[in-house]
Tab-separated table of C-alpha atoms in Angstrom:
chain	number	residue	atom	x	y	z
A	1	MET	CA	7.240	-49.158	-8.435
A	2	THR	CA	3.526	-49.622	-7.831
A	3	ALA	CA	3.250	-52.271	-10.547
A	4	LEU	CA	6.298	-54.037	-9.170
A	5	LEU	CA	4.874	-54.158	-5.680
A	6	ARG	CA	1.549	-55.509	-6.889
A	7	LEU	CA	3.399	-58.466	-8.397
A	8	ILE	CA	5.446	-58.978	-5.239
A	9	SER	CA	2.552	-59.092	-2.838
A	10	ILE	CA	0.335	-61.373	-4.897
A	11	ALA	CA	3.141	-63.815	-5.698
A	12	ILE	CA	4.258	-64.128	-2.099
A	13	CYS	CA	0.846	-64.571	-0.612
A	14	SER	CA	-0.278	-67.076	-3.237
A	15	LEU	CA	2.549	-69.410	-2.230
A	16	LEU	CA	1.725	-69.201	1.456
A	17	GLY	CA	-1.449	-71.254	1.115
A	18	LEU	CA	-3.792	-68.903	2.973
A	19	SER	CA	-7.564	-68.939	3.013
A	20	SER	CA	-9.200	-66.691	0.454
A	21	ALA	CA	-9.424	-63.033	1.512
A	22	VAL	CA	-8.712	-59.600	0.102
A	23	ALA	CA	-7.693	-56.435	1.951
A	24	GLY	CA	-7.793	-52.883	0.653
A	25	GLY	CA	-4.361	-51.939	-0.598
A	26	ALA	CA	-4.465	-48.364	0.703
A	27	HIS	CA	-5.321	-49.518	4.224
A	28	GLN	CA	-2.667	-52.216	4.228
A	29	ASN	CA	-0.106	-49.731	2.904
A	30	ASP	CA	-0.816	-47.535	5.937
A	31	VAL	CA	-0.491	-50.593	8.183
A	32	ALA	CA	2.885	-51.328	6.586
A	33	ARG	CA	4.104	-47.793	7.189
A	34	TYR	CA	2.893	-47.885	10.796
A	35	LEU	CA	4.744	-51.155	11.448
A	36	ALA	CA	7.874	-49.823	9.740
A	37	GLY	CA	7.925	-46.769	11.999
A	38	LEU	CA	6.927	-44.460	9.148
A	39	PRO	CA	3.917	-42.112	9.342
A	40	PRO	CA	0.774	-43.342	7.557
A	41	THR	CA	-1.081	-40.988	5.229
A	42	ALA	CA	-2.766	-38.096	7.020
A	43	GLN	CA	-6.278	-39.297	6.165
A	44	SER	CA	-5.608	-42.823	7.419
A	45	SER	CA	-7.399	-44.171	10.481
A	46	ALA	CA	-3.942	-45.271	11.652
A	47	SER	CA	-2.622	-41.707	11.688
A	48	SER	CA	-3.864	-40.927	15.211
A	49	LEU	CA	-2.194	-44.090	16.524
A	50	THR	CA	1.211	-42.572	15.820
A	51	LEU	CA	0.642	-40.236	18.784
A	52	GLU	CA	0.891	-43.163	21.187
A	53	PRO	CA	4.189	-43.281	23.129
A	54	ALA	CA	4.745	-46.912	22.113
A	55	TRP	CA	4.714	-46.038	18.407
A	56	ILE	CA	6.907	-42.961	18.872
A	57	ALA	CA	9.528	-45.099	20.643
A	58	HIS	CA	9.143	-47.798	17.960
A	59	ALA	CA	9.680	-45.285	15.148
A	60	GLU	CA	12.840	-43.927	16.779
A	61	GLN	CA	14.261	-47.431	17.215
A	62	MET	CA	13.378	-48.416	13.649
A	63	ASP	CA	14.983	-45.267	12.213
A	64	SER	CA	18.170	-45.963	14.153
A	65	ALA	CA	18.225	-49.651	13.202
A	66	TRP	CA	17.599	-48.895	9.532
A	67	THR	CA	20.377	-46.329	9.384
A	68	ARG	CA	22.812	-48.941	10.701
A	69	LEU	CA	21.432	-51.602	8.362
A	70	GLU	CA	21.750	-49.383	5.307
A	71	ARG	CA	25.333	-48.414	6.090
A	72	ALA	CA	26.655	-51.806	7.209
A	73	GLN	CA	24.708	-54.229	4.994
A	74	LEU	CA	22.440	-52.911	2.257
A	75	ALA	CA	24.783	-50.393	0.623
A	76	PRO	CA	27.591	-53.004	0.327
A	77	VAL	CA	25.109	-55.543	-1.088
A	78	ARG	CA	24.004	-53.110	-3.794
A	79	ALA	CA	27.624	-52.290	-4.620
A	80	PHE	CA	28.439	-56.008	-4.936
A	81	SER	CA	25.378	-56.570	-7.115
A	82	ALA	CA	26.273	-53.738	-9.474
A	83	ALA	CA	29.867	-54.945	-9.806
A	84	HIS	CA	29.441	-58.709	-10.010
A	85	LEU	CA	25.887	-59.805	-10.874
A	86	GLY	CA	24.674	-59.800	-14.439
A	87	PRO	CA	21.289	-58.680	-15.762
A	88	PRO	CA	18.540	-60.445	-13.798
A	89	SER	CA	15.722	-62.615	-15.013
A	90	PRO	CA	12.423	-60.700	-14.911
A	91	THR	CA	11.241	-63.171	-12.251
A	92	LEU	CA	13.234	-64.020	-9.136
A	93	LEU	CA	12.362	-67.352	-7.489
A	94	TYR	CA	13.536	-67.530	-3.870
A	95	MET	CA	12.701	-70.857	-2.226
A	96	PHE	CA	12.803	-71.121	1.568
A	97	SER	CA	13.078	-67.350	1.682
A	98	GLY	CA	10.973	-66.817	4.758
A	99	PRO	CA	10.237	-63.079	4.824
A	100	ASP	CA	13.623	-62.121	3.335
A	101	TYR	CA	12.440	-59.712	0.651
A	102	LEU	CA	15.086	-57.266	1.820
A	103	TYR	CA	18.116	-59.080	0.402
A	104	ALA	CA	16.251	-60.341	-2.655
A	105	ARG	CA	15.470	-56.741	-3.502
A	106	ASN	CA	18.963	-55.392	-2.827
A	107	PHE	CA	20.835	-58.179	-4.643
A	108	PHE	CA	18.423	-58.105	-7.611
A	109	PRO	CA	16.854	-54.623	-7.667
A	110	ASP	CA	15.802	-54.830	-11.328
A	111	ALA	CA	13.687	-57.983	-11.088
A	112	ARG	CA	10.023	-57.265	-11.801
A	113	THR	CA	8.435	-60.174	-9.948
A	114	TYR	CA	9.652	-61.728	-6.694
A	115	VAL	CA	8.240	-65.190	-5.964
A	116	MET	CA	9.046	-66.228	-2.400
A	117	ALA	CA	8.136	-69.433	-0.598
A	118	GLY	CA	8.683	-70.552	2.973
A	119	LEU	CA	7.382	-72.729	5.777
A	120	GLU	CA	6.855	-69.995	8.361
A	121	PRO	CA	3.321	-68.987	9.437
A	122	PRO	CA	2.037	-66.257	7.093
A	123	GLY	CA	0.040	-64.291	9.653
A	124	ARG	CA	-3.288	-62.516	9.310
A	125	MET	CA	-4.478	-59.263	7.815
A	126	ILE	CA	-3.894	-56.545	10.418
A	127	ARG	CA	-6.632	-54.177	11.604
A	128	LEU	CA	-4.807	-51.706	13.821
A	129	ASN	CA	-7.881	-49.950	15.164
A	130	ASN	CA	-9.369	-53.232	16.374
A	131	LEU	CA	-6.462	-53.685	18.793
A	132	SER	CA	-6.101	-52.164	22.242
A	133	PRO	CA	-3.154	-49.803	22.903
A	134	GLU	CA	-1.622	-52.558	25.025
A	135	ASP	CA	-1.913	-55.093	22.200
A	136	ARG	CA	-0.384	-52.637	19.741
A	137	GLN	CA	2.539	-52.041	22.098
A	138	ARG	CA	3.115	-55.764	22.616
A	139	GLY	CA	2.860	-56.281	18.872
A	140	LEU	CA	5.465	-53.614	18.100
A	141	ASP	CA	7.801	-55.045	20.745
A	142	GLY	CA	7.346	-58.533	19.276
A	143	LEU	CA	7.890	-57.248	15.753
A	144	ARG	CA	11.239	-55.728	16.688
A	145	ASP	CA	12.230	-59.007	18.339
A	146	SER	CA	11.377	-60.814	15.093
A	147	LEU	CA	13.538	-58.366	13.121
A	148	ARG	CA	16.471	-58.454	15.528
A	149	THR	CA	18.590	-61.119	13.815
A	150	ILE	CA	18.282	-59.883	10.247
A	151	LEU	CA	18.946	-56.288	11.271
A	152	ASP	CA	22.041	-57.294	13.224
A	153	ALA	CA	23.384	-60.270	11.261
A	154	SER	CA	21.806	-60.104	7.755
A	155	PHE	CA	19.937	-63.428	8.004
A	156	PHE	CA	17.065	-65.116	9.804
A	157	ILE	CA	17.607	-68.079	12.134
A	158	THR	CA	14.850	-70.628	11.506
A	159	ALA	CA	14.528	-71.785	15.118
A	160	ASP	CA	14.284	-68.195	16.330
A	161	MET	CA	11.748	-67.310	13.648
A	162	LEU	CA	9.416	-70.131	14.612
A	163	LYS	CA	9.388	-68.728	18.145
A	164	ASP	CA	9.396	-65.013	17.335
A	165	LEU	CA	6.696	-65.115	14.639
A	166	GLN	CA	3.909	-65.970	17.068
A	167	GLY	CA	2.372	-64.901	20.333
A	168	HIS	CA	1.597	-61.240	19.603
A	169	SER	CA	-0.705	-59.095	17.466
A	170	PHE	CA	1.748	-58.741	14.576
A	171	SER	CA	2.705	-62.394	14.292
A	172	GLY	CA	3.704	-64.209	11.128
A	173	VAL	CA	5.639	-63.370	7.989
A	174	LEU	CA	3.286	-60.725	6.591
A	175	PRO	CA	4.158	-57.958	9.114
A	176	LEU	CA	7.879	-58.451	8.425
A	177	LEU	CA	7.268	-58.206	4.685
A	178	TYR	CA	5.272	-55.042	5.299
A	179	VAL	CA	8.218	-53.495	7.154
A	180	PHE	CA	10.694	-54.409	4.412
A	181	LEU	CA	8.426	-53.168	1.626
A	182	ALA	CA	7.619	-49.873	3.350
A	183	ARG	CA	11.245	-49.205	4.301
A	184	SER	CA	12.260	-49.985	0.696
A	185	GLY	CA	10.011	-47.183	-0.532
A	186	MET	CA	7.322	-49.442	-1.983
A	187	GLU	CA	3.591	-48.775	-2.026
A	188	ILE	CA	1.208	-51.662	-1.373
A	189	THR	CA	-1.659	-51.658	-3.854
A	190	ASP	CA	-3.228	-55.057	-3.185
A	191	VAL	CA	-2.918	-57.882	-0.660
A	192	ARG	CA	-4.590	-61.240	-1.193
A	193	HIS	CA	-4.665	-64.431	0.852
A	194	LEU	CA	-5.146	-67.306	-1.572
A	195	GLY	CA	-5.552	-71.016	-0.999
A	196	LEU	CA	-3.885	-73.681	-3.149
A	197	THR	CA	-5.328	-77.094	-3.916
A	198	GLU	CA	-3.247	-80.260	-3.578
A	199	ASP	CA	-2.445	-80.216	-7.307
A	200	GLY	CA	-1.350	-76.569	-7.156
A	201	GLY	CA	-4.498	-75.119	-8.695
């Protein structure tokens, strides 16, 4: 799983055309778990932040939403995939995916590399401890708003995404990918923001 996730995160970020930067995988994995409403590792600097009332409420809402999502959408998708889809290519190319790793993963769980490309803003590396409690609360509220449509209806609405993916501390596609990866049981080992030249180099 770790090797798989390393391929996922590098492939996605390389197509987003970000400026060059690297973040420690262990720290970003704890960020992903925090955003997903899952406890970070005990030694993480984010661990104490889970005592804040805003995160406790966020975790409860995420647990409830994910239980509904699993029962109503993801389990049927996996059953359909097992019954009707043949062996996958090792690499899944998903153009105009936005942050929709969730359905790529559940329709094609045996792919080894997921290459996703979209037009939505990628977002920035998140440093939880650099934010005020108020900014973290607003960010968690905004994150749930961004997730609302896919959790309820199984797809993103482009016009809503362009509005929802900005204006708070956890803006952009990256926080949504973090949630989906963490809730899918993945471990983030490396996150890179890479820039592409005009000729794709």
